[in-house]
Coordinates of C-alpha atoms in Angstrom, one line a residue:
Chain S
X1 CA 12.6 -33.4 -28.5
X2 CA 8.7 -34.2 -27.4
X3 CA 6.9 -33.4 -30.0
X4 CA 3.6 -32.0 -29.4
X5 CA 2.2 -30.4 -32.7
X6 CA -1.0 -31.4 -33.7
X7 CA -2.0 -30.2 -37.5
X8 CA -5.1 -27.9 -36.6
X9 CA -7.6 -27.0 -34.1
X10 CA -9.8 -30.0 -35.0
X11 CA -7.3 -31.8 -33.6
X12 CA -5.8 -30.1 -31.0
X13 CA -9.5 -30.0 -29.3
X14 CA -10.1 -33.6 -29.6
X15 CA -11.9 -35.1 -26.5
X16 CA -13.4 -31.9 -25.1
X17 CA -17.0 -32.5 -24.7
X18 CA -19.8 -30.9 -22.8
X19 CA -19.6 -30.4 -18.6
X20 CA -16.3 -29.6 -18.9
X21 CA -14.0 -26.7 -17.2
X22 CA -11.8 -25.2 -19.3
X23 CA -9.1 -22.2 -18.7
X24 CA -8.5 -19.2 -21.0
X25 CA -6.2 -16.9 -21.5
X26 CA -6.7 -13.1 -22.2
X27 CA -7.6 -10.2 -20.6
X28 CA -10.1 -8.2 -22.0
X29 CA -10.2 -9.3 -26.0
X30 CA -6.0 -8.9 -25.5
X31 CA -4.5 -12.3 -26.1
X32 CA -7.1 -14.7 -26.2
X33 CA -7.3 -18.3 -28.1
X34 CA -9.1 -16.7 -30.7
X35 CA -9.1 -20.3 -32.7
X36 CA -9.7 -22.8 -29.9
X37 CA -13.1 -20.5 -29.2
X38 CA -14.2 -20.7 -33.0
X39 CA -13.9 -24.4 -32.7
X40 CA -15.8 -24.5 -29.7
X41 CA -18.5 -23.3 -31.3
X42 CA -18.5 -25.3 -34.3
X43 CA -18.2 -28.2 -31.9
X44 CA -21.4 -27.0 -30.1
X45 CA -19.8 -28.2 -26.5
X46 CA -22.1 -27.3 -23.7
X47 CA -22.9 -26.8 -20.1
X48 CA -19.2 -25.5 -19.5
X49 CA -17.7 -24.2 -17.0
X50 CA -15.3 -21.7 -18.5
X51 CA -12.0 -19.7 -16.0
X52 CA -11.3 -16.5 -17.7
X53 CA -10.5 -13.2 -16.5
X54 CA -13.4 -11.9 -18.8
X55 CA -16.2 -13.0 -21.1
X56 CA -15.2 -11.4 -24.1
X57 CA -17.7 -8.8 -25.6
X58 CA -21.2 -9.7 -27.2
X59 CA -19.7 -10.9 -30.7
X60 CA -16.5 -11.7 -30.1
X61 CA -14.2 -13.8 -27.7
X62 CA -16.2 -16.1 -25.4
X63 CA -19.2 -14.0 -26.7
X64 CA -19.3 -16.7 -29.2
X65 CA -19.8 -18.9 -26.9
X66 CA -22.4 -16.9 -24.8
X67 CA -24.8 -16.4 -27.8
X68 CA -25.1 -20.4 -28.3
X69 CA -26.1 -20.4 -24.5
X70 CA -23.2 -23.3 -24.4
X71 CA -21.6 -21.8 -20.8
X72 CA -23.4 -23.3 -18.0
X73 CA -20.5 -21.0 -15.6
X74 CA -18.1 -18.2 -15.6
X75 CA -15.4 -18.0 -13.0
X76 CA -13.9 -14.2 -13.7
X77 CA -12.7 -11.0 -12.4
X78 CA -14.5 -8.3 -14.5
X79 CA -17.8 -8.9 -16.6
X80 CA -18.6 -5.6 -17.9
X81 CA -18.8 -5.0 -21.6
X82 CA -21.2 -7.6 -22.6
X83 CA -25.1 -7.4 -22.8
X84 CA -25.5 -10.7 -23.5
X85 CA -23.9 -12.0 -20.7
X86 CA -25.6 -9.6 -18.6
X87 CA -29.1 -10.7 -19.8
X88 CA -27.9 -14.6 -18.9
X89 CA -26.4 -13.8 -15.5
X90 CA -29.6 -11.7 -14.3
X91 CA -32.1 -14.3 -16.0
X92 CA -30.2 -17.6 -13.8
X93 CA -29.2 -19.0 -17.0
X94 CA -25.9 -18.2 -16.0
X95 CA -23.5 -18.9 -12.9
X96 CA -21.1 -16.5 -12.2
X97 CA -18.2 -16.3 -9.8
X98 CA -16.3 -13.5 -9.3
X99 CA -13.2 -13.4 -8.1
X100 CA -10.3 -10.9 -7.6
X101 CA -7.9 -10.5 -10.2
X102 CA -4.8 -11.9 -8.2
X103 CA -6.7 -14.8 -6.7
X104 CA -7.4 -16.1 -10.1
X105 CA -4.0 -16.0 -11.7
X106 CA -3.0 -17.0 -8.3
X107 CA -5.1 -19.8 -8.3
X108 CA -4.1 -20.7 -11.9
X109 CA -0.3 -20.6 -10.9
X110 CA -1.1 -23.1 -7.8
X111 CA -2.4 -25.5 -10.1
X112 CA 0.5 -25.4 -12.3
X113 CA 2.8 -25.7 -9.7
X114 CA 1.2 -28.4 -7.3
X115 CA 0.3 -26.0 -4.6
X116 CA -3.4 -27.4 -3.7
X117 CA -4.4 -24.2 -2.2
X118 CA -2.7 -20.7 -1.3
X119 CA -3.0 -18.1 1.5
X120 CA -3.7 -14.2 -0.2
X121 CA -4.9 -11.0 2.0
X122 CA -7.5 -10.8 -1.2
X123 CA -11.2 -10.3 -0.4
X124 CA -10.8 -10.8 3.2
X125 CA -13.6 -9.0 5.0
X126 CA -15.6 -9.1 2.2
X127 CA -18.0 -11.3 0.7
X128 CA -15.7 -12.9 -1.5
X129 CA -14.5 -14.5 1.7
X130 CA -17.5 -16.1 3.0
X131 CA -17.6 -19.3 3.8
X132 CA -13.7 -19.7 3.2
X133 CA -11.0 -20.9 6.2
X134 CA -8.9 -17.6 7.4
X135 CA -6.1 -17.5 9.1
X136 CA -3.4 -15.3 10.8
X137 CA 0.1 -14.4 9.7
X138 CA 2.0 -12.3 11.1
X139 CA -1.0 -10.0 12.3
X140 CA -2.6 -9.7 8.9
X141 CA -5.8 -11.7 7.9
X142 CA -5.0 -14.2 5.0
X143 CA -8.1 -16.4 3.1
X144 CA -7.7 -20.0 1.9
X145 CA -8.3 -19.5 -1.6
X146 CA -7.9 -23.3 -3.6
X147 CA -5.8 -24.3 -7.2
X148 CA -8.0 -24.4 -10.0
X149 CA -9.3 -28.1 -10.9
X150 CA -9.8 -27.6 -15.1
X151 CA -9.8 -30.4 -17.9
X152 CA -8.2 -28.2 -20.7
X153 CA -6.5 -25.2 -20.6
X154 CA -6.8 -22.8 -24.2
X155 CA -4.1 -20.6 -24.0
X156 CA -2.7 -18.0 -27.3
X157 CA 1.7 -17.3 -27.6
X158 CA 3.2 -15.0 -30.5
X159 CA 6.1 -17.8 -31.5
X160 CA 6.1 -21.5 -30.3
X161 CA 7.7 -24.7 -31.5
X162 CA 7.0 -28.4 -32.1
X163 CA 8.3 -29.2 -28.3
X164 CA 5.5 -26.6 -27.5
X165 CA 7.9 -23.9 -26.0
X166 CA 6.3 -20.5 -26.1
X167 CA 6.9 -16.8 -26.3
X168 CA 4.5 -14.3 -25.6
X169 CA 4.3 -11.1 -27.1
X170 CA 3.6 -7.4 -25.2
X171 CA 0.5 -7.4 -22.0
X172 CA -0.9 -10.6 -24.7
X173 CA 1.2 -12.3 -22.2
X174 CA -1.4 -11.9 -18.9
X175 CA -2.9 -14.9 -17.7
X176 CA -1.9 -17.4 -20.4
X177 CA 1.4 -18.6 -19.3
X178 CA -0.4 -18.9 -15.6
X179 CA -2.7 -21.1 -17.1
X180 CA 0.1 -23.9 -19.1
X181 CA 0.2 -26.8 -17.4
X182 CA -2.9 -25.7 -14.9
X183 CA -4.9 -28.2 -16.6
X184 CA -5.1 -31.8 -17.5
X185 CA -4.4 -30.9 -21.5
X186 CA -2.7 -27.3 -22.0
X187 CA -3.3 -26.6 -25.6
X188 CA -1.2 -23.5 -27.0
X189 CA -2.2 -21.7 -30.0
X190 CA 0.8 -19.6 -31.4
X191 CA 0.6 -16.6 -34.2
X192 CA 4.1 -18.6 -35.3
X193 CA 4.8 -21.8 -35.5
X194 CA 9.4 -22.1 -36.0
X195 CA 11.2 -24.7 -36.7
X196 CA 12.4 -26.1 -33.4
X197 CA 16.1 -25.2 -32.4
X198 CA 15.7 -21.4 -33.5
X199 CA 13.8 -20.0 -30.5
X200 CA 16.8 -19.0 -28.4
X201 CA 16.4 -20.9 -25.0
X202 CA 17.1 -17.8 -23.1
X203 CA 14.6 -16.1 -24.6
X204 CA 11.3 -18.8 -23.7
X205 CA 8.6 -17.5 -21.5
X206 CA 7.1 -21.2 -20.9
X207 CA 9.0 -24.5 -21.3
X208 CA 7.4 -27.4 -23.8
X209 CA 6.8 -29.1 -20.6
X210 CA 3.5 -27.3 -20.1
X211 CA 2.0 -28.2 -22.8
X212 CA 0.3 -30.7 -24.9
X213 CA -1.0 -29.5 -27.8
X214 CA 0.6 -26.7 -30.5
X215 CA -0.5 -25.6 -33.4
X216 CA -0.7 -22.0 -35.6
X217 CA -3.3 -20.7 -35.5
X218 CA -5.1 -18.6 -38.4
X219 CA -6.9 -15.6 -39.4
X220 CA -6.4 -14.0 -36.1
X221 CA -8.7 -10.5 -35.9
X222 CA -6.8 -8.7 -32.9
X223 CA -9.9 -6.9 -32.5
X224 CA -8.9 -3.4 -30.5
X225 CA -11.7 -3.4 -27.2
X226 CA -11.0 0.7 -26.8
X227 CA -9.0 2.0 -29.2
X228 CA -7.6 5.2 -27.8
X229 CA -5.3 7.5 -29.5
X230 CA -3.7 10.9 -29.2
X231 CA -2.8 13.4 -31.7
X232 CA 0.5 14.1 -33.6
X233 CA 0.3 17.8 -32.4
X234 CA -0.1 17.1 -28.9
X235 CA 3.5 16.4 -28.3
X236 CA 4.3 14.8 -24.9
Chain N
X1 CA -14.8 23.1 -5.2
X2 CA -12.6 21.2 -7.6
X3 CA -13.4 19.1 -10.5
X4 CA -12.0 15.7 -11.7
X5 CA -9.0 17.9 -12.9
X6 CA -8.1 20.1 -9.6
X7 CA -8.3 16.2 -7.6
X8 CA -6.3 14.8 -10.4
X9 CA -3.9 17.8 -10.2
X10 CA -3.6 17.5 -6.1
X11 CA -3.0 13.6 -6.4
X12 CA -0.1 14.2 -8.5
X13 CA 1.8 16.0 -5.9
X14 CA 1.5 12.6 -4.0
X15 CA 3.9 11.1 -6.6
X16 CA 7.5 11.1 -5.4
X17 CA 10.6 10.5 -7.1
X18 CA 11.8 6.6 -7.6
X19 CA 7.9 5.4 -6.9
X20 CA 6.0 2.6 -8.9
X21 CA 2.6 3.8 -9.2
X22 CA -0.5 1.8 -9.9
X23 CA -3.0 3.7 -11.1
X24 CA -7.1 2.5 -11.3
X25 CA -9.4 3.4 -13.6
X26 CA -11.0 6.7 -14.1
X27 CA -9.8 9.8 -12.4
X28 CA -6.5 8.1 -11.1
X29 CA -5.7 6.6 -15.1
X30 CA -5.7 11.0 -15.8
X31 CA -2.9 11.6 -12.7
X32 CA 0.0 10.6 -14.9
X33 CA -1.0 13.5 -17.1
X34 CA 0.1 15.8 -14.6
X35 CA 3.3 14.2 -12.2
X36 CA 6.5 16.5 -12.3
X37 CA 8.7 16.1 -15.3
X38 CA 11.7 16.3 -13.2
X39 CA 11.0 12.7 -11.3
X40 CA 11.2 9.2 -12.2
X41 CA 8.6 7.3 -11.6
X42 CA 7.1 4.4 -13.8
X43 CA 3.5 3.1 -13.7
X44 CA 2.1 -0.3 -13.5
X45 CA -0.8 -1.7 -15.0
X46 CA -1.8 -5.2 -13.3
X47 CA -2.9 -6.8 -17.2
X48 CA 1.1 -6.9 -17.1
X49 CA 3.3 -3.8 -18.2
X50 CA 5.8 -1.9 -15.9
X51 CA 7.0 1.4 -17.5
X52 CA 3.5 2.3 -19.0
X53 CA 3.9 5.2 -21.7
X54 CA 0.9 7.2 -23.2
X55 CA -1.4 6.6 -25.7
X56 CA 0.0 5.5 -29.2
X57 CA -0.4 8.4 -32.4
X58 CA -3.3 7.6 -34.3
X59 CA -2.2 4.6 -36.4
X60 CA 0.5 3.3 -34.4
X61 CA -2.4 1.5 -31.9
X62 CA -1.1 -2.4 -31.4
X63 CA -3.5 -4.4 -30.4
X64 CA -1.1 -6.6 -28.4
X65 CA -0.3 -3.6 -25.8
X66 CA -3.3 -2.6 -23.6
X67 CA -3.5 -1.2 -20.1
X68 CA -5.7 -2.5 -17.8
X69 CA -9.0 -0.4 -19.0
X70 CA -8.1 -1.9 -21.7
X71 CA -7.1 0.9 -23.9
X72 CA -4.2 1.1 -26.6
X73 CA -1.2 2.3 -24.8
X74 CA 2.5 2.4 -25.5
X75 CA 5.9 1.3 -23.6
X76 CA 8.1 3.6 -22.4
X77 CA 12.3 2.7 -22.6
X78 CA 12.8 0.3 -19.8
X79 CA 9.3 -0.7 -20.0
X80 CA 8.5 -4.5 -19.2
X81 CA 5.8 -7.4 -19.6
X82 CA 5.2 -10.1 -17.4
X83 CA 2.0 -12.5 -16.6
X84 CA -0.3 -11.8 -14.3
X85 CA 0.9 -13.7 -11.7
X86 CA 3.8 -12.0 -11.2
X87 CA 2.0 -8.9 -11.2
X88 CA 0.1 -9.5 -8.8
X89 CA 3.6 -10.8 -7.1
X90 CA 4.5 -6.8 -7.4
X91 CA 1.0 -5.5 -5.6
X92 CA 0.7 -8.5 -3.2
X93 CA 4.4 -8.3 -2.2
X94 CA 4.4 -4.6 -1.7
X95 CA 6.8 -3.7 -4.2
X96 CA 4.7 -1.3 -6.0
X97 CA 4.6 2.0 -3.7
X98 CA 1.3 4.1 -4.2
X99 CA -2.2 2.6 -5.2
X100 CA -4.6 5.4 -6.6
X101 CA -8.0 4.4 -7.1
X102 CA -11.4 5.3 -6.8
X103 CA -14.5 4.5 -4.7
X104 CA -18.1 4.7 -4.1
X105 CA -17.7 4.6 0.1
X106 CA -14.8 4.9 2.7
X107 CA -15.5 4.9 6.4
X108 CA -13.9 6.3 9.1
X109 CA -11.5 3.7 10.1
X110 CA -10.4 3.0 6.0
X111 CA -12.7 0.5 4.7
X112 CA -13.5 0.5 1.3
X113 CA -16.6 -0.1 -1.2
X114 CA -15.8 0.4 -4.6
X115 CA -16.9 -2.6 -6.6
X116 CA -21.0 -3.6 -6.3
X117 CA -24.0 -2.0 -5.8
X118 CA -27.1 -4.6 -4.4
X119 CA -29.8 -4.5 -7.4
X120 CA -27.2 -3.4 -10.0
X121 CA -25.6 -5.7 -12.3
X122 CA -22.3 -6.7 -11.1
X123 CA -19.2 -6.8 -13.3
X124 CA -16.8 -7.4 -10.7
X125 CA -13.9 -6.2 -8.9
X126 CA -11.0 -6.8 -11.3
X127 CA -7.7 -6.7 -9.2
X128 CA -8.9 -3.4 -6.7
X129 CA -9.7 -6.4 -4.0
X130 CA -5.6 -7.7 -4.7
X131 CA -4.6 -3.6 -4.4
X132 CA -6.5 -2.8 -1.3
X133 CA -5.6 -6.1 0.5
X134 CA -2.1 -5.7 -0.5
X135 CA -0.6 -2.0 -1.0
X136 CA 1.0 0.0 1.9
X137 CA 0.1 3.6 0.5
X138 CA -3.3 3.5 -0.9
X139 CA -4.7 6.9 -1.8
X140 CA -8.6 7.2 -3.1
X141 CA -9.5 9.7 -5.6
X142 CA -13.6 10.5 -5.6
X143 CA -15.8 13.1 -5.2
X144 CA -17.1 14.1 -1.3
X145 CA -20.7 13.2 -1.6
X146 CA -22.6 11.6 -4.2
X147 CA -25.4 12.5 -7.1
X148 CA -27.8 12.5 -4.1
X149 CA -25.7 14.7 -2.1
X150 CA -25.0 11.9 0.0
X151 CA -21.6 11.9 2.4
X152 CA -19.3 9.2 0.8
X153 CA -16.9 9.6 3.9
X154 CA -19.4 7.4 6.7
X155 CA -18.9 6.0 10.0
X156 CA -19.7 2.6 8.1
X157 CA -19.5 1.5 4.3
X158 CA -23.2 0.5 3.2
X159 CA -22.1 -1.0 0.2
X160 CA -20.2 -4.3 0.3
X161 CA -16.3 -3.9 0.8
X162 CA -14.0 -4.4 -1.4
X163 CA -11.2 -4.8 1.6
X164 CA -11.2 -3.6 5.1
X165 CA -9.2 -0.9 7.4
X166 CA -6.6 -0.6 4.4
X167 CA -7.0 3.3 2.8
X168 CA -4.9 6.0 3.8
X169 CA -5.1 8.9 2.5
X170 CA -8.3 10.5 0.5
X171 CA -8.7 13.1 -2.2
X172 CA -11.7 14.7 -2.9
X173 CA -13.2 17.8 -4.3
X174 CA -13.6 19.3 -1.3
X175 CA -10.1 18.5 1.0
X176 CA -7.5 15.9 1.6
X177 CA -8.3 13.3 4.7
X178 CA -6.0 11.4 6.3
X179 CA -7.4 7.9 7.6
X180 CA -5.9 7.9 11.2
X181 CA -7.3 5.3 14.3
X182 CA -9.6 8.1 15.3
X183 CA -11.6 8.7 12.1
X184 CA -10.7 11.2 9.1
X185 CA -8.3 13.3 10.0
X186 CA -9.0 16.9 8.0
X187 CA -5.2 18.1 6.4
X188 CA -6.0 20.3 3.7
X189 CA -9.3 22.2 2.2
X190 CA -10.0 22.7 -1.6
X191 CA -9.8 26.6 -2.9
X192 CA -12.5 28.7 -1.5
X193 CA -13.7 25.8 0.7
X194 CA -14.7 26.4 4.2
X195 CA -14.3 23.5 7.3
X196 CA -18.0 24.0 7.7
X197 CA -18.8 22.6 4.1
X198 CA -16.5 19.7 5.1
X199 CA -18.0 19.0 8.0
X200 CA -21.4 19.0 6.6
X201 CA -20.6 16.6 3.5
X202 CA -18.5 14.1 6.3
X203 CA -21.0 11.6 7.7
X204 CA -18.2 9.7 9.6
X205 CA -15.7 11.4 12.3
X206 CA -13.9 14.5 11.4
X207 CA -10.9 15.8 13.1
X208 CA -10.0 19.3 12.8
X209 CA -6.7 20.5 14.4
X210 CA -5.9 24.2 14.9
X211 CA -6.1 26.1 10.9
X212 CA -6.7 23.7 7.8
X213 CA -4.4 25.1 5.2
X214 CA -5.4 25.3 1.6
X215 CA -4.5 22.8 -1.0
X216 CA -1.5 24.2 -2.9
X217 CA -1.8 23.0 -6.3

């Protein structure tokens, strides 16, 4: 056994610094490295460049990291839900690139696989396309659409081990285990941190292999983005 | 004229047996409120759950289980979760069978603007770029003109596309349109609805064969 645990988060973000491009998982506030962002902010990193299906909302998720002004770019699907990050996209003091949904976990997996680039019907005809190589299959239009290049990858399981194996728990799963091994350092944050040898090996979502860096995290929130409920009486 | 309900209510007929349906936000996320009881079909939700159930009771909400609206949702028996890769695997590779979603524009030969207006602030076009591109049965649910009064069915889409040529079938409050090579073909009328009022609210082509039936619903 490999072992990758590191004791905290201080540790397990050693050597990030400023300029960098960093990947995290989530989709909405759902699954998202809720620790690795904290530290982020303590360490007051700037000018980032941060791949994440969404910005998190205006106090919470890569809010945080919005309200200290320390993202320089966001690469994403859907932005909505955040004022802040409105007010720094319309005043230039943010980059934005969005991208469709696919073509970023898509782009994600390529990395992780070795693929340097990938063919995907996405955006074609669109302006998400412009400026891109296109190209023929089968009489469908296909756009060149290239792997991610990113320096750490921040990604949240439910259970993981010392050899950094990792299960994922319910749709917390989303982009995260796209993003293992799609960067120079994959760092995994887990709810649950077992003794190696009692995560059955049928059962694991991503192989240690991906990653660098475990560790349990603490005092996660969960916060709910739209709680919706239905009644007891309304029986389905 | 129909509301959000009666379009909702006609886009459930759509539904057949043994289908995986992946249903947008807005007035498609309502049509699984109203799909026959006797049929099986399960519903997909690109954030990464197959077998998508209803909303949790009041106090049962996990935080871990979201659709992609990112409500509280529950799992239905057989349900599963996977990464979004390989959800997008399921819409890309045509394995899910009917796309419902909504839009701002189609035009006449099936193009599709649903995701920025010029001036407005953006927040992006989520996964309806990987559905449109993708899906072999795309059906769009949205009112026939706009708060202007505008046609939303034009020759050309004004807005900027979310994917080109790809929607089939449309749903509005006003009739059902088929997207055919030669512009919107007219199949059925809402209640009470004349083909003149069509024809007025349709910017792009209309084709009108023999009598329009009404929508049964």
């Amino acid at each position: 056994m490999i072992n990758k645990q590191v004791a905290n988060v201080k540790e397990a973000l050693k050597d990030v610094s400023s300029e960098m491009t960093l990947m995290l998982g989530g989709f909405g506030l759902c699954g998202i490295p809720e620790n690795a962002i904290s530290e982020l902010v303590v360490m007051g990193v700037k000018d980032l460049t941060c791949i994440s299906n969404n910005a998190g909302v205006d106090d919470f998720g890569l809010g945080l990291l919005l309200q200290k002004h320390q993202i320089k770019k966001m690469v994403a699907s859907y932005v909505g839900e955040n004022d802040e990050f409105e007010r720094q996209m319309l005043s230039g003091e943010l980059d934005v690139e969005l991208i469709p949904q696919g073509t970023l976990a898509e782009r994600c997996r390529a990395a992780q696989a070795g693929f340097p680039a990938i063919y995907t019907p996405a955006g074609y005809g669109t302006e998400v396309a412009e400026g891109k190589e296109t190209r023929e299959f089968n009489g469908k239009m296909y756009v060149l659409e290239r792997a991610f290049k990113a320096d750490f990858s921040f990604v949240k399981a439910w259970k993981g081990d010392a050899a950094g194996n990792l299960i994922f728990k319910g749709t917390a799963r989303n982009f995260n285990p796209n993003m293992c091994g799609a960067a120079t350092i994959t760092v995994a944050e887990v709810e649950e941190l077992v003794p190696v040898g009692t995560l059955d090996p049928n059962q694991i979502h991503i192989p240690g292999i991906f990653v660098q860096r475990i560790f349990e995290g603490k005092n996660y929130e969960k916060r709910i983005e739209k709680r919706t409920v239905r009644q007891k009486t309304e029986l389905c | 004229m129909l509301d959000k309900t009666g379009i909702t209510k006609r886009i459930a007929k759509e539904v057949k047996n043994g289908y995986y349906v992946n249903l947008g936000i807005g007035i498609p996320t309502l049509v699984a409120n109203f799909v026959r009881e006797d049929i099986d079909v399960e519903f997909q939700s690109e954030n990464g759950i197959l077998g998508m159930g209803p909303f949790p009771f009041d106090g049962e909400e996990d935080a871990d289980l979201i659709n992609a609206g990112k409500q509280t949702i529950t799992a239905l028996e057989g349900a599963s979760y996977f990464d979004s890769a390989t959800s997008f695997s399921m819409i890309r590779g045509k394995h899910v069978d009917l796309t419902i979603l909504g839009a701002m524009e189609v035009s006449e030969n099936g193009d599709i603007a649903n995701w920025k207006i010029p001036g407005y602030m953006v927040k992006g076009m989520g996964g309806a770029m990987d559905l449109v591109a993708s899906a072999e049965n795309i059906i769009v649910a949205m009112m026939h003109t706009n708060k202007k009064g505008e046609s939303k069915l034009l020759k050309r889409c004004s807005l900027p596309l979310t994917g080109v040529g790809c929607v089939k079938k449309i749903v509005t409050n006003l009739a059902v349109l088929e997207v055919t090579k030669d512009g919107f073909k007219l199949l059925e009328r809402a209640p009470g609805i004349a083909v003149e009022t069509i024809q007025q609210a349709t910017e792009g082509h209309l084709i009108i064969e023999g009598q329009i039936p009404e929508m049964e619903l």
